[in-house]
Coordinates of C-alpha atoms in Angstrom, one line a residue:
Chain F
M1 CA 17.9 27.8 32.1
A2 CA 18.4 30.3 34.5
A3 CA 19.5 34.6 34.1
V4 CA 22.7 35.3 35.1
E5 CA 23.5 38.5 36.8
F6 CA 26.7 40.3 38.3
R7 CA 26.6 42.9 40.6
N8 CA 29.6 44.7 41.5
V9 CA 31.7 41.7 41.7
S10 CA 35.4 42.4 42.2
K11 CA 38.4 39.3 42.4
R12 CA 41.1 40.2 44.0
F13 CA 44.0 36.8 44.0
A14 CA 45.4 36.7 47.6
A15 CA 49.3 37.6 45.5
G16 CA 47.5 40.8 45.3
T17 CA 46.3 41.4 42.0
E18 CA 42.5 42.5 41.4
A19 CA 41.6 40.1 38.8
V20 CA 38.3 41.3 38.1
R21 CA 37.0 45.1 39.4
N22 CA 33.3 46.2 40.0
L23 CA 31.8 43.8 37.3
N24 CA 28.5 44.6 36.2
L25 CA 26.8 42.8 33.8
A26 CA 23.4 41.1 33.0
I27 CA 23.1 37.9 30.7
D28 CA 19.0 37.2 29.8
D29 CA 17.8 33.6 30.0
G30 CA 19.2 31.6 26.7
E31 CA 21.7 34.5 25.6
L32 CA 24.9 33.9 24.5
V33 CA 27.3 36.9 25.8
V34 CA 30.8 36.8 24.6
L35 CA 33.3 37.5 27.3
V36 CA 36.2 39.5 24.6
G37 CA 39.5 40.9 26.1
P38 CA 43.4 40.4 25.9
S39 CA 45.3 37.5 28.1
G40 CA 45.2 38.4 31.5
C41 CA 42.0 41.1 31.0
G42 CA 40.5 38.5 33.4
K43 CA 37.4 37.2 31.2
S44 CA 38.5 33.8 32.6
T45 CA 38.2 35.0 35.9
V46 CA 34.6 36.0 35.1
L47 CA 33.7 32.3 34.2
R48 CA 35.8 31.0 37.4
L49 CA 33.4 33.2 39.3
L50 CA 30.3 31.8 37.6
A51 CA 31.0 27.9 37.7
G52 CA 32.1 28.4 41.4
L53 CA 35.4 27.6 41.0
E54 CA 36.8 31.0 42.5
E55 CA 35.0 33.3 45.3
P56 CA 34.5 36.6 44.4
S57 CA 36.0 39.2 47.0
A58 CA 33.0 41.8 46.6
G59 CA 30.0 41.7 45.0
E60 CA 26.7 38.9 44.4
I61 CA 26.5 36.8 41.5
L62 CA 23.2 35.9 41.2
L63 CA 21.4 33.0 39.0
D64 CA 17.9 33.1 38.0
G65 CA 17.5 35.8 41.0
K66 CA 19.0 33.9 43.7
V67 CA 23.0 35.2 45.0
V68 CA 25.3 31.7 45.0
N69 CA 28.5 33.3 46.2
R70 CA 28.7 30.4 48.8
I71 CA 27.3 27.7 46.6
S72 CA 29.4 24.9 45.6
P73 CA 30.4 23.7 42.0
R74 CA 27.9 21.3 41.7
Q75 CA 25.4 22.8 43.2
R76 CA 24.6 25.2 40.6
N77 CA 23.9 23.2 37.8
I78 CA 26.2 24.9 35.2
A79 CA 28.6 23.3 32.9
M80 CA 32.0 24.2 31.4
V81 CA 34.2 23.4 28.5
F82 CA 37.6 24.4 29.5
Q83 CA 40.8 25.6 27.3
N84 CA 42.3 22.5 27.0
Y85 CA 39.3 20.4 27.2
A86 CA 39.4 18.8 31.1
L87 CA 38.6 15.4 29.5
Y88 CA 39.3 12.8 32.0
P89 CA 42.9 10.5 30.4
H90 CA 42.0 7.6 32.2
M91 CA 38.1 7.3 30.8
T92 CA 36.3 6.3 27.8
V93 CA 34.3 9.0 25.9
R94 CA 31.2 7.5 26.7
D95 CA 32.2 7.2 30.5
N96 CA 33.5 10.6 29.6
L97 CA 30.2 11.7 29.0
A98 CA 28.4 9.5 31.9
F99 CA 30.3 10.9 34.5
P100 CA 28.6 14.0 34.7
L101 CA 25.4 11.9 34.8
R102 CA 26.3 9.6 37.7
M103 CA 27.6 12.1 40.2
R104 CA 24.3 13.1 39.9
R105 CA 22.9 9.4 40.5
T106 CA 21.0 9.2 37.1
P107 CA 19.9 5.8 36.6
R108 CA 21.3 4.0 34.5
E109 CA 19.1 3.5 31.9
T110 CA 18.7 7.1 31.2
V111 CA 22.6 7.5 31.0
A112 CA 22.0 5.1 28.2
R113 CA 19.3 7.1 26.4
K114 CA 20.9 10.8 27.5
I115 CA 24.6 9.3 26.1
A116 CA 22.9 8.0 22.8
D117 CA 21.2 11.1 22.6
I118 CA 24.1 14.1 22.7
A119 CA 26.1 10.9 20.5
G120 CA 23.8 12.1 18.3
I121 CA 23.5 15.5 18.3
L122 CA 27.9 15.9 18.1
D123 CA 28.0 13.2 15.8
L124 CA 29.8 10.9 18.5
R125 CA 28.5 7.8 18.1
E126 CA 31.8 6.0 16.4
L127 CA 33.6 7.4 19.0
L128 CA 32.5 6.0 22.5
D129 CA 34.4 3.7 23.2
R130 CA 37.7 4.9 22.3
R131 CA 40.1 7.3 25.1
P132 CA 40.8 11.4 24.5
G133 CA 44.4 10.0 23.8
Q134 CA 43.0 8.7 20.9
L135 CA 40.7 11.6 19.9
S136 CA 41.7 14.7 17.6
G137 CA 42.0 18.2 18.6
G138 CA 38.3 18.7 16.6
Q139 CA 36.8 15.3 18.4
K140 CA 38.1 16.3 21.7
Q141 CA 36.4 19.4 21.7
R142 CA 32.4 17.5 20.3
V143 CA 33.7 15.2 23.2
A144 CA 34.2 18.3 25.9
M145 CA 31.0 20.0 25.1
G146 CA 29.1 16.6 25.2
R147 CA 29.8 16.5 28.7
A148 CA 28.7 19.7 29.5
L149 CA 25.7 19.5 27.6
V150 CA 24.3 15.9 28.7
R151 CA 23.1 17.0 31.6
N152 CA 20.7 19.9 30.6
P153 CA 22.5 22.4 32.3
S154 CA 20.9 25.5 33.1
V155 CA 24.2 27.7 32.3
F156 CA 27.1 26.7 29.9
L157 CA 30.4 28.1 30.1
L158 CA 33.2 27.8 27.1
D159 CA 36.1 29.2 27.8
E160 CA 38.2 29.5 25.0
P161 CA 37.0 26.6 23.4
L162 CA 38.5 26.6 19.8
S163 CA 42.1 28.2 20.4
N164 CA 43.5 24.8 20.2
L165 CA 42.7 24.3 17.0
D166 CA 43.7 24.8 13.0
A167 CA 42.3 28.0 11.8
K168 CA 39.7 25.8 9.8
L169 CA 38.6 23.8 12.1
R170 CA 37.9 26.8 14.3
A171 CA 35.5 27.8 11.0
Q172 CA 33.5 25.3 11.6
I173 CA 33.0 24.1 14.7
R174 CA 32.4 27.8 15.4
A175 CA 29.3 27.3 12.8
D176 CA 28.8 24.4 14.8
I177 CA 28.5 26.1 17.8
S178 CA 26.5 28.9 16.6
S179 CA 23.9 26.3 15.5
L180 CA 23.7 24.7 18.7
Q181 CA 22.9 27.5 20.4
K182 CA 20.8 28.5 18.7
R183 CA 19.2 25.4 18.9
L184 CA 19.1 24.7 22.9
A185 CA 18.7 27.8 23.6
R186 CA 21.3 27.9 26.7
T187 CA 22.5 30.7 28.6
T188 CA 25.5 30.6 27.8
L189 CA 28.9 33.1 28.7
Y190 CA 31.2 32.3 25.8
V191 CA 35.4 33.8 26.8
T192 CA 37.5 34.4 23.8
H193 CA 40.1 36.7 22.6
D194 CA 39.6 36.4 19.0
Q195 CA 37.3 39.4 17.9
V196 CA 36.1 37.1 15.2
E197 CA 34.5 34.5 17.4
A198 CA 33.4 37.7 19.4
M199 CA 31.4 39.0 16.5
T200 CA 29.9 35.5 14.7
L201 CA 28.8 33.9 18.2
G202 CA 27.9 36.9 20.5
D203 CA 24.2 38.0 20.7
R204 CA 25.9 40.7 22.7
I205 CA 29.7 41.1 23.0
A206 CA 31.5 42.0 26.8
V207 CA 35.1 43.7 26.0
M208 CA 37.3 43.6 28.9
E209 CA 40.6 45.2 30.0
R210 CA 42.9 44.8 33.3
G211 CA 39.9 43.5 35.0
E212 CA 37.0 45.9 33.9
L213 CA 34.2 45.9 31.8
H214 CA 34.7 48.3 29.0
Q215 CA 31.2 48.1 27.3
V216 CA 28.7 45.6 26.4
G217 CA 26.5 45.6 23.3
T218 CA 25.3 43.5 20.1
P219 CA 28.5 42.9 17.5
A220 CA 26.7 46.2 15.7
E221 CA 26.6 48.6 18.2
L222 CA 30.4 47.4 19.3
Y223 CA 31.4 47.9 16.0
R224 CA 29.3 51.0 14.7
R225 CA 29.6 52.6 18.0
P226 CA 33.1 51.7 20.1
R227 CA 32.6 53.9 23.8
S228 CA 36.6 53.9 23.7
I229 CA 39.8 53.6 22.2
F230 CA 40.2 50.4 23.5
V231 CA 36.9 49.2 22.3
A232 CA 37.9 50.5 18.8
R233 CA 41.0 48.6 17.7
F234 CA 39.6 45.3 19.6
I235 CA 36.6 45.4 17.4
G236 CA 37.0 44.8 13.6
N237 CA 40.0 43.5 11.9
P238 CA 42.4 45.0 11.7
G239 CA 41.4 47.5 14.4
M240 CA 40.2 51.2 13.4
N241 CA 43.2 53.2 13.1
I242 CA 43.9 55.7 16.2
F243 CA 46.1 58.9 16.0
S244 CA 46.8 62.1 17.1
A245 CA 45.2 65.6 15.6
S246 CA 43.7 68.7 16.5
V247 CA 39.7 70.4 16.2
L248 CA 40.2 73.3 14.9
R249 CA 37.5 76.0 14.6
D250 CA 37.3 77.9 11.2
K251 CA 37.0 82.1 10.3
D252 CA 33.9 80.9 9.1
G253 CA 32.7 78.9 11.8
T254 CA 33.4 75.5 10.4
W255 CA 34.9 73.5 12.5
R256 CA 37.8 70.8 11.1
L257 CA 40.1 68.5 12.1
R258 CA 43.6 68.5 10.8
T259 CA 46.7 66.1 11.7
G260 CA 49.5 66.3 9.3
N261 CA 48.6 67.6 6.0
W262 CA 45.3 66.5 6.6
D263 CA 42.0 68.9 7.0
I264 CA 38.9 67.5 6.8
P265 CA 35.4 69.5 7.6
L266 CA 34.0 67.9 10.2
P267 CA 30.1 68.0 10.1
P268 CA 28.6 69.0 13.0
E269 CA 26.9 66.2 14.4
K270 CA 30.4 64.8 15.4
L271 CA 31.3 67.8 17.4
P272 CA 30.8 66.9 21.2
R273 CA 28.4 68.9 23.5
G274 CA 30.0 71.4 25.7
G275 CA 33.3 70.8 25.1
S276 CA 35.6 73.6 25.5
P277 CA 37.7 74.9 22.3
E278 CA 41.0 74.0 24.0
A279 CA 40.4 70.5 24.8
L280 CA 39.9 69.5 21.2
R281 CA 43.0 70.9 20.1
S282 CA 44.8 67.6 21.5
I283 CA 42.1 65.0 20.7
R284 CA 42.4 61.5 19.3
A285 CA 40.8 61.0 16.3
G286 CA 39.7 57.1 14.3
L287 CA 39.2 55.6 11.5
R288 CA 38.0 51.8 10.4
P289 CA 40.0 50.3 8.1
E290 CA 37.0 50.1 5.8
S291 CA 35.8 53.9 5.2
F292 CA 38.7 55.0 3.0
G293 CA 38.2 54.7 -1.3
S294 CA 40.7 54.9 -3.4
A295 CA 38.3 57.2 -5.7
P296 CA 35.8 59.9 -4.7
E297 CA 32.5 59.7 -4.4
E298 CA 29.7 62.6 -3.1
G299 CA 31.1 63.9 0.0
T300 CA 34.5 62.5 0.2
V301 CA 37.7 64.2 1.0
P302 CA 41.2 63.4 -0.8
C303 CA 43.7 62.8 2.1
A304 CA 47.5 62.5 0.8
V305 CA 48.9 59.1 1.9
R306 CA 52.3 57.6 2.0
A307 CA 52.0 54.2 1.2
T308 CA 54.4 52.1 2.6
A309 CA 52.8 48.4 2.6
T310 CA 50.0 46.4 0.5
E311 CA 48.7 43.4 1.2
F312 CA 46.7 41.5 -1.4
L313 CA 43.9 38.8 0.1
G314 CA 42.1 38.0 -3.1
H315 CA 39.3 40.1 -2.9
E316 CA 40.6 42.8 -1.5
T317 CA 44.1 44.8 -0.3
L318 CA 45.6 46.1 3.1
V319 CA 47.4 49.3 2.4
Y320 CA 49.5 50.4 5.3
F321 CA 50.5 54.1 5.2
H322 CA 51.9 57.2 7.1
I323 CA 49.7 60.5 6.6
P324 CA 52.5 63.1 5.7
G325 CA 53.8 65.9 8.3
A326 CA 52.1 63.3 11.2
Q327 CA 54.2 61.8 13.9
V328 CA 52.5 58.8 14.3
A329 CA 54.8 55.4 14.6
T330 CA 52.9 52.3 13.0
P331 CA 51.3 53.0 10.0
L332 CA 47.2 53.3 9.4
A333 CA 45.8 50.8 7.8
A334 CA 42.9 50.7 4.5
R335 CA 40.9 48.5 3.1
L336 CA 40.3 48.2 -0.2
P337 CA 38.3 46.1 -2.6
G338 CA 39.9 44.0 -5.6
H339 CA 43.8 44.2 -6.7
M340 CA 45.4 47.8 -5.9
T341 CA 49.5 48.2 -6.7
L342 CA 50.4 51.6 -5.4
P343 CA 52.9 52.6 -8.4
E344 CA 53.7 55.2 -5.8
P345 CA 54.2 55.9 -2.4
A346 CA 52.6 59.1 -2.7
A347 CA 49.2 58.5 -3.1
E348 CA 45.7 59.6 -2.4
L349 CA 42.6 58.0 -0.4
H350 CA 39.3 59.4 0.2
I351 CA 37.6 59.3 3.3
H352 CA 33.6 60.7 4.0
P353 CA 33.9 62.9 7.4
S354 CA 30.9 61.3 8.9
A355 CA 33.2 58.2 9.3
L356 CA 35.5 59.7 11.8
Y357 CA 35.3 58.9 15.7
L358 CA 36.6 61.5 18.4
F359 CA 38.4 60.5 21.3
G360 CA 39.5 62.3 24.5
G361 CA 42.7 62.8 26.1
D362 CA 41.5 59.5 28.1
G363 CA 40.4 57.9 25.4
I364 CA 36.9 57.9 25.7
L365 CA 34.7 58.9 22.6
L366 CA 33.8 62.5 22.7
Q367 CA 30.0 62.6 21.0
Chain E
M1 CA 86.9 11.2 14.7
R2 CA 85.6 7.6 13.9
C3 CA 87.8 5.3 15.1
G4 CA 88.2 7.8 18.1
N5 CA 83.8 7.0 18.5
V6 CA 84.2 3.5 18.1
F7 CA 87.1 3.5 21.0
A8 CA 85.1 5.9 23.5
R9 CA 82.0 3.1 23.2
V10 CA 84.1 -0.1 23.4
A11 CA 85.6 1.9 26.8
A12 CA 82.1 2.6 27.9
Y13 CA 80.8 -0.8 27.4
L14 CA 84.0 -2.5 29.1
V15 CA 83.6 -0.1 32.5
L16 CA 79.4 -0.6 32.6
S17 CA 80.2 -4.1 32.1
G18 CA 83.0 -4.4 35.1
M19 CA 80.3 -2.4 36.7
A20 CA 77.4 -5.0 36.6
L21 CA 79.6 -7.6 37.8
V22 CA 80.2 -6.0 41.1
F23 CA 76.9 -5.9 41.4
L24 CA 75.4 -9.1 39.9
I25 CA 78.5 -11.4 41.5
P26 CA 76.8 -11.4 45.1
V27 CA 73.7 -12.3 43.9
A28 CA 75.2 -15.3 41.3
M29 CA 77.1 -16.8 44.2
M30 CA 73.6 -16.5 46.9
V31 CA 72.1 -18.6 44.0
S32 CA 74.9 -20.7 43.5
G33 CA 76.3 -21.5 46.6
S34 CA 72.2 -22.1 48.1
L35 CA 72.2 -25.5 45.3
K36 CA 75.6 -26.6 46.7
P37 CA 76.4 -28.7 49.4
D38 CA 77.0 -27.2 52.4
H39 CA 81.1 -28.1 53.2
L40 CA 81.4 -27.1 49.3
V41 CA 79.8 -23.3 49.6
L42 CA 82.8 -21.7 51.7
P43 CA 85.7 -23.5 50.0
E44 CA 84.4 -22.3 46.3
A45 CA 82.7 -18.9 47.2
G46 CA 85.8 -17.3 46.2
R47 CA 86.0 -18.9 42.5
L48 CA 84.1 -17.7 39.7
A49 CA 84.8 -20.5 37.9
N50 CA 82.6 -22.7 40.4
V51 CA 79.7 -21.0 39.8
V52 CA 77.7 -23.0 38.7
P53 CA 77.3 -25.8 40.7
A54 CA 78.8 -29.2 40.1
K55 CA 76.0 -31.4 41.7
P56 CA 72.9 -28.9 42.3
T57 CA 70.2 -30.0 45.3
L58 CA 67.7 -28.5 47.5
D59 CA 69.2 -29.6 50.8
N60 CA 70.0 -26.2 52.2
Y61 CA 65.9 -25.6 51.4
R62 CA 64.8 -28.6 52.6
D63 CA 67.3 -27.3 56.1
V64 CA 66.0 -23.9 55.7
F65 CA 62.3 -25.2 56.7
A66 CA 63.3 -27.6 58.9
R67 CA 65.4 -25.6 61.3
V68 CA 63.3 -21.9 61.1
P69 CA 59.7 -21.2 60.9
F70 CA 60.4 -19.7 57.8
A71 CA 56.4 -20.2 56.4
R72 CA 56.0 -18.5 59.5
Y73 CA 58.2 -15.6 59.1
M74 CA 57.5 -15.0 55.0
A75 CA 53.9 -14.5 56.5
N76 CA 54.3 -12.1 58.6
S77 CA 56.4 -10.0 56.2
I78 CA 54.2 -10.1 53.8
F79 CA 51.4 -9.5 56.6
I80 CA 53.4 -6.7 58.0
T81 CA 55.3 -4.5 54.6
G82 CA 51.7 -5.2 53.0
T83 CA 49.9 -3.4 54.9
I84 CA 52.5 -0.7 55.8
V85 CA 52.5 -0.5 51.6
F86 CA 48.6 -0.4 51.2
C87 CA 48.0 2.0 54.3
G88 CA 51.2 4.2 53.2
L89 CA 49.3 4.4 49.6
L90 CA 46.4 5.6 51.4
V91 CA 47.3 8.2 54.0
N92 CA 51.0 9.6 52.2
S93 CA 49.3 10.1 49.1
L94 CA 46.0 11.8 50.5
A95 CA 48.8 14.4 52.7
G96 CA 50.7 14.8 49.6
Y97 CA 47.1 15.8 47.7
A98 CA 46.2 18.3 50.4
L99 CA 49.3 19.8 50.2
S100 CA 49.8 20.1 46.9
R101 CA 45.5 21.2 46.0
L102 CA 43.8 22.3 49.4
H103 CA 44.3 25.9 50.9
W104 CA 45.0 25.9 54.3
R105 CA 46.6 27.9 56.9
G106 CA 49.9 26.6 58.1
R107 CA 50.3 24.3 54.6
K108 CA 53.7 26.1 54.6
A109 CA 55.0 25.5 58.0
V110 CA 53.7 21.6 57.4
L111 CA 55.4 21.4 53.5
T112 CA 59.0 22.7 55.1
G113 CA 57.8 20.5 58.3
V114 CA 57.6 17.2 55.6
I115 CA 60.6 17.8 54.1
A116 CA 63.0 18.6 56.9
L117 CA 62.1 15.3 58.2
I118 CA 62.9 13.6 55.1
I119 CA 66.2 13.5 56.2
L120 CA 66.0 12.8 59.8
P121 CA 66.8 8.9 60.1
L122 CA 64.7 6.1 62.1
E123 CA 67.8 5.5 64.3
A124 CA 68.0 9.3 65.4
I125 CA 64.5 8.6 67.3
A126 CA 64.3 4.7 67.4
V127 CA 65.4 5.2 71.2
P128 CA 62.1 7.6 71.8
L129 CA 59.6 6.0 69.7
F130 CA 60.4 3.0 71.6
Y131 CA 59.7 4.0 75.1
E132 CA 56.3 5.3 73.2
V133 CA 55.3 1.8 72.2
T134 CA 55.9 0.7 75.4
L135 CA 54.2 3.0 76.8
F136 CA 51.2 2.1 74.3
G137 CA 51.9 -1.9 75.4
W138 CA 52.2 -2.6 72.0
R139 CA 55.8 -4.4 72.3
N140 CA 55.7 -8.0 70.1
T141 CA 52.8 -7.3 68.1
Y142 CA 51.9 -6.7 64.8
L143 CA 50.8 -3.1 65.4
V144 CA 54.4 -1.6 66.1
Q145 CA 55.4 -3.1 63.7
I146 CA 53.0 -1.4 61.5
V147 CA 51.7 1.8 62.6
P148 CA 55.1 3.8 63.3
F149 CA 55.7 3.3 59.8
I150 CA 52.2 4.0 57.7
A151 CA 53.0 8.2 57.4
N152 CA 56.3 8.9 55.6
A153 CA 57.7 12.1 55.0
F154 CA 59.6 11.2 51.7
S155 CA 56.5 9.5 50.2
V156 CA 54.4 12.6 50.9
Y157 CA 56.9 14.3 49.2
L158 CA 57.2 12.5 46.0
F159 CA 53.5 12.4 46.1
Y160 CA 52.9 16.4 46.7
T161 CA 55.4 16.8 43.9
F162 CA 53.7 14.7 41.3
F163 CA 50.1 16.4 42.2
L164 CA 51.3 19.4 41.8
E165 CA 52.0 18.5 38.3
L166 CA 48.7 17.3 37.5
P167 CA 46.3 19.9 35.3
E168 CA 44.6 21.1 37.5
E169 CA 41.6 21.0 34.9
L170 CA 40.4 17.9 35.4
E171 CA 39.7 18.6 39.1
E172 CA 38.0 21.8 38.2
A173 CA 35.9 19.4 35.6
A174 CA 35.1 17.1 37.8
R175 CA 34.0 19.5 40.3
I176 CA 31.8 21.6 38.2
D177 CA 30.6 17.7 36.5
G178 CA 29.2 17.3 40.4
A179 CA 32.0 15.5 42.5
R180 CA 33.0 15.7 46.2
P181 CA 36.7 16.4 46.9
M182 CA 36.8 12.5 48.0
R183 CA 35.3 11.2 45.0
I184 CA 37.6 13.8 42.5
F185 CA 40.6 12.3 44.4
F186 CA 39.8 8.5 44.2
S187 CA 38.3 8.8 40.6
I188 CA 40.3 11.2 38.5
V189 CA 43.3 11.8 40.6
V190 CA 44.6 8.0 41.7
P191 CA 43.6 6.5 37.7
N192 CA 46.4 9.7 36.7
S193 CA 48.8 9.2 39.3
Q194 CA 50.0 5.5 38.7
P195 CA 53.3 5.9 38.4
V196 CA 54.0 7.6 41.9
F197 CA 51.7 5.5 43.3
A198 CA 53.6 2.5 41.6
A199 CA 56.7 4.0 42.7
V200 CA 55.8 5.2 46.2
A201 CA 55.2 1.3 46.9
I202 CA 58.4 -0.2 45.7
L203 CA 60.0 1.8 47.3
T204 CA 58.1 1.1 50.7
F205 CA 58.1 -2.3 49.9
L206 CA 61.6 -2.4 49.4
T207 CA 62.7 -0.5 52.5
Q208 CA 60.5 -2.4 55.0
W209 CA 60.9 -5.6 53.9
G210 CA 64.7 -5.2 55.0
S211 CA 63.7 -3.4 57.7
F212 CA 65.9 -5.1 60.6
L213 CA 66.9 -2.6 63.9
W214 CA 63.2 -2.3 64.6
P215 CA 61.6 -5.5 64.8
L216 CA 64.9 -6.9 66.7
M217 CA 64.2 -3.7 69.2
V218 CA 60.2 -4.4 69.5
T219 CA 59.4 -7.9 69.3
H220 CA 61.1 -10.8 71.0
S221 CA 59.1 -14.2 69.7
E222 CA 59.1 -15.9 66.2
S223 CA 55.5 -15.8 65.9
V224 CA 55.2 -11.7 64.6
R225 CA 58.7 -11.3 63.9
P226 CA 59.9 -10.9 59.8
L227 CA 62.4 -12.4 57.6
P228 CA 65.6 -10.4 58.4
L229 CA 65.2 -11.4 61.7
G230 CA 64.6 -15.4 60.8
I231 CA 68.2 -15.2 58.8
A232 CA 70.2 -13.2 61.4
L233 CA 69.1 -16.7 63.9
F234 CA 71.3 -19.0 61.6
Y235 CA 73.8 -17.3 62.3
T236 CA 73.9 -17.7 66.3
L237 CA 71.9 -20.9 65.7
P238 CA 74.5 -23.5 65.5
P239 CA 76.3 -25.2 63.8
L240 CA 76.2 -22.3 61.3
Q241 CA 75.6 -23.2 57.4
W242 CA 76.2 -21.1 55.1
G243 CA 74.0 -22.9 52.6
D244 CA 71.0 -22.6 54.6
I245 CA 72.0 -18.7 54.6
F246 CA 71.6 -18.5 50.9
A247 CA 68.8 -20.4 50.4
F248 CA 67.2 -18.4 52.9
G249 CA 68.0 -15.0 51.6
V250 CA 67.0 -16.5 47.6
M251 CA 63.9 -17.4 49.1
M252 CA 63.7 -14.0 50.8
V253 CA 64.8 -11.6 47.8
L254 CA 62.3 -13.6 45.3
P255 CA 58.8 -11.9 46.4
V256 CA 61.3 -8.7 46.1
L257 CA 61.5 -9.3 42.4
A258 CA 57.4 -10.2 41.5
V259 CA 56.8 -7.0 42.7
F260 CA 59.2 -5.1 41.4
L261 CA 58.8 -7.4 37.9
L262 CA 54.8 -6.6 38.4
F263 CA 55.3 -2.5 38.5
Q264 CA 58.4 -1.3 37.1
R265 CA 56.6 -0.2 34.0
W266 CA 55.0 2.3 36.1
F267 CA 58.0 3.0 38.4
V268 CA 60.6 4.1 35.5
Q269 CA 57.7 6.5 35.5
G270 CA 57.0 7.7 38.3
V271 CA 61.4 7.8 38.9
A272 CA 61.3 9.7 35.4
S273 CA 58.3 11.8 36.6
T274 CA 59.0 12.5 40.2
G275 CA 62.0 13.8 39.5
M276 CA 63.4 11.5 41.9
K277 CA 67.1 9.8 41.8
G278 CA 67.5 5.9 42.3

């Protein structure tokens, strides 16, 4: 096992595109970090840099404190599961599993023993003599995991390993990966664009956009305290509602958030320290869909909404709405328990002011 | 509508059958002529009714072996063509791989050069090449018939286009698994490129098997000459016996047929996947 560190790592490709910009990220020994972001954000490049398939244009990559920038993939003892599995189509499952061991001149008896072990762990015994073309998506996925794990790598890389599977299988294999990681405690970097995978698997999550790292933290930290609008929207399903608003001071000294016909008193701890009142006149506010209630509770503020659609999901209902009088192009979403029907488009939802997030014009959290 | 369809279908089959006959008749006449007594070969050559010999005989085949060193020609052709095919597959596939996968300075210029060389016929460079091999002292050897034809721009280009389509992740997975470049090429790339290897093998074999001009220029003894020069010998060896020429032709074509039948499954795939047209 090994600790991994990226120090000021950048990657520019020959065409001039900068896929990764000044990345600083440390992964502890045995930790599972999920790199998440939309497609094209540079997350797969980070994985390829660590695997040694790409060389950084600047900065240093460290494995157990040793700079590995110029060390070839074969000498890094890193294993990788590719998005399309990259199983060798002309070899049987047994030969696929044996290939990395043979490349390291492992004695034949040891190869046979290790294949038997990994086949036991991943339930591959029945498949050993088949070729990849004869396997289902889930089976291929397990073989790819097996090929990565069989040689005891110090770091384990997974590049969107579930994206080619159907939803049911994805949930099952996600659980398998999670329990396998807990059992084997390998340093793991897992790349995905799916925030559900990130939230359920990661010890920590690193959110990337356009080659830059926005925030690193535990799933709870990212959910409760997103540093930017991008993270706020990316984490959560649906993501956080973001809308333009003004923060104004009343004559009695209380601060209020106004947008359309909403007028919400702001608790003092929500106000940014040292911000000028002018800057607060035009901000972006955020509310998680889970923060709305259909009935008043202690401390909640009623807000009129113009509902446009509802989606019943069984245990809850998603209500899409506009704020009357506010100019918001896309509707906001509220997540309400049970089966809600909105008999009339005009309705009232209740929010707790402490659930509000305030972001500056640059999209960064103000508090 | 339906009538029209049937008519179009019948017309298409008629045209295709006619074309097939145009290609098949000379082959049928060659085989039939090789089995007829020599005095009947020319008089019956133009008549379809006489395609099947009335009294088949193997005399012409016996004649071939008696009049020219056929076994020697055959052995020479197999050795020369086989060596060119084997070495050509190795050299041209490695060149195609380097062009499609490795990143090196001047790669694009070399690729442009390779594509430009495809259109250059042997006849255009035959004389300078002749001076070169004379300088090396290679005339009248196997070497002179093999070395200039191992590297082939068209083969390099076929390999290059095929390797471009091969998923790069396979090679990256092998790199991470600990394989070195040569190992990746032979253990991962080659086994997954059978169609293009078969296509290049067949095309090289066909071209070299029928090679006539170059061996005629650079060889003068029967000990190193290939089959096409052997068949040409019959035209200068009196008396002119067409039956012998046809028998020689049949025996010369058989190995080509065997090679094609052996590789045809991959050849069809290869032609389809390299985007190459026959």
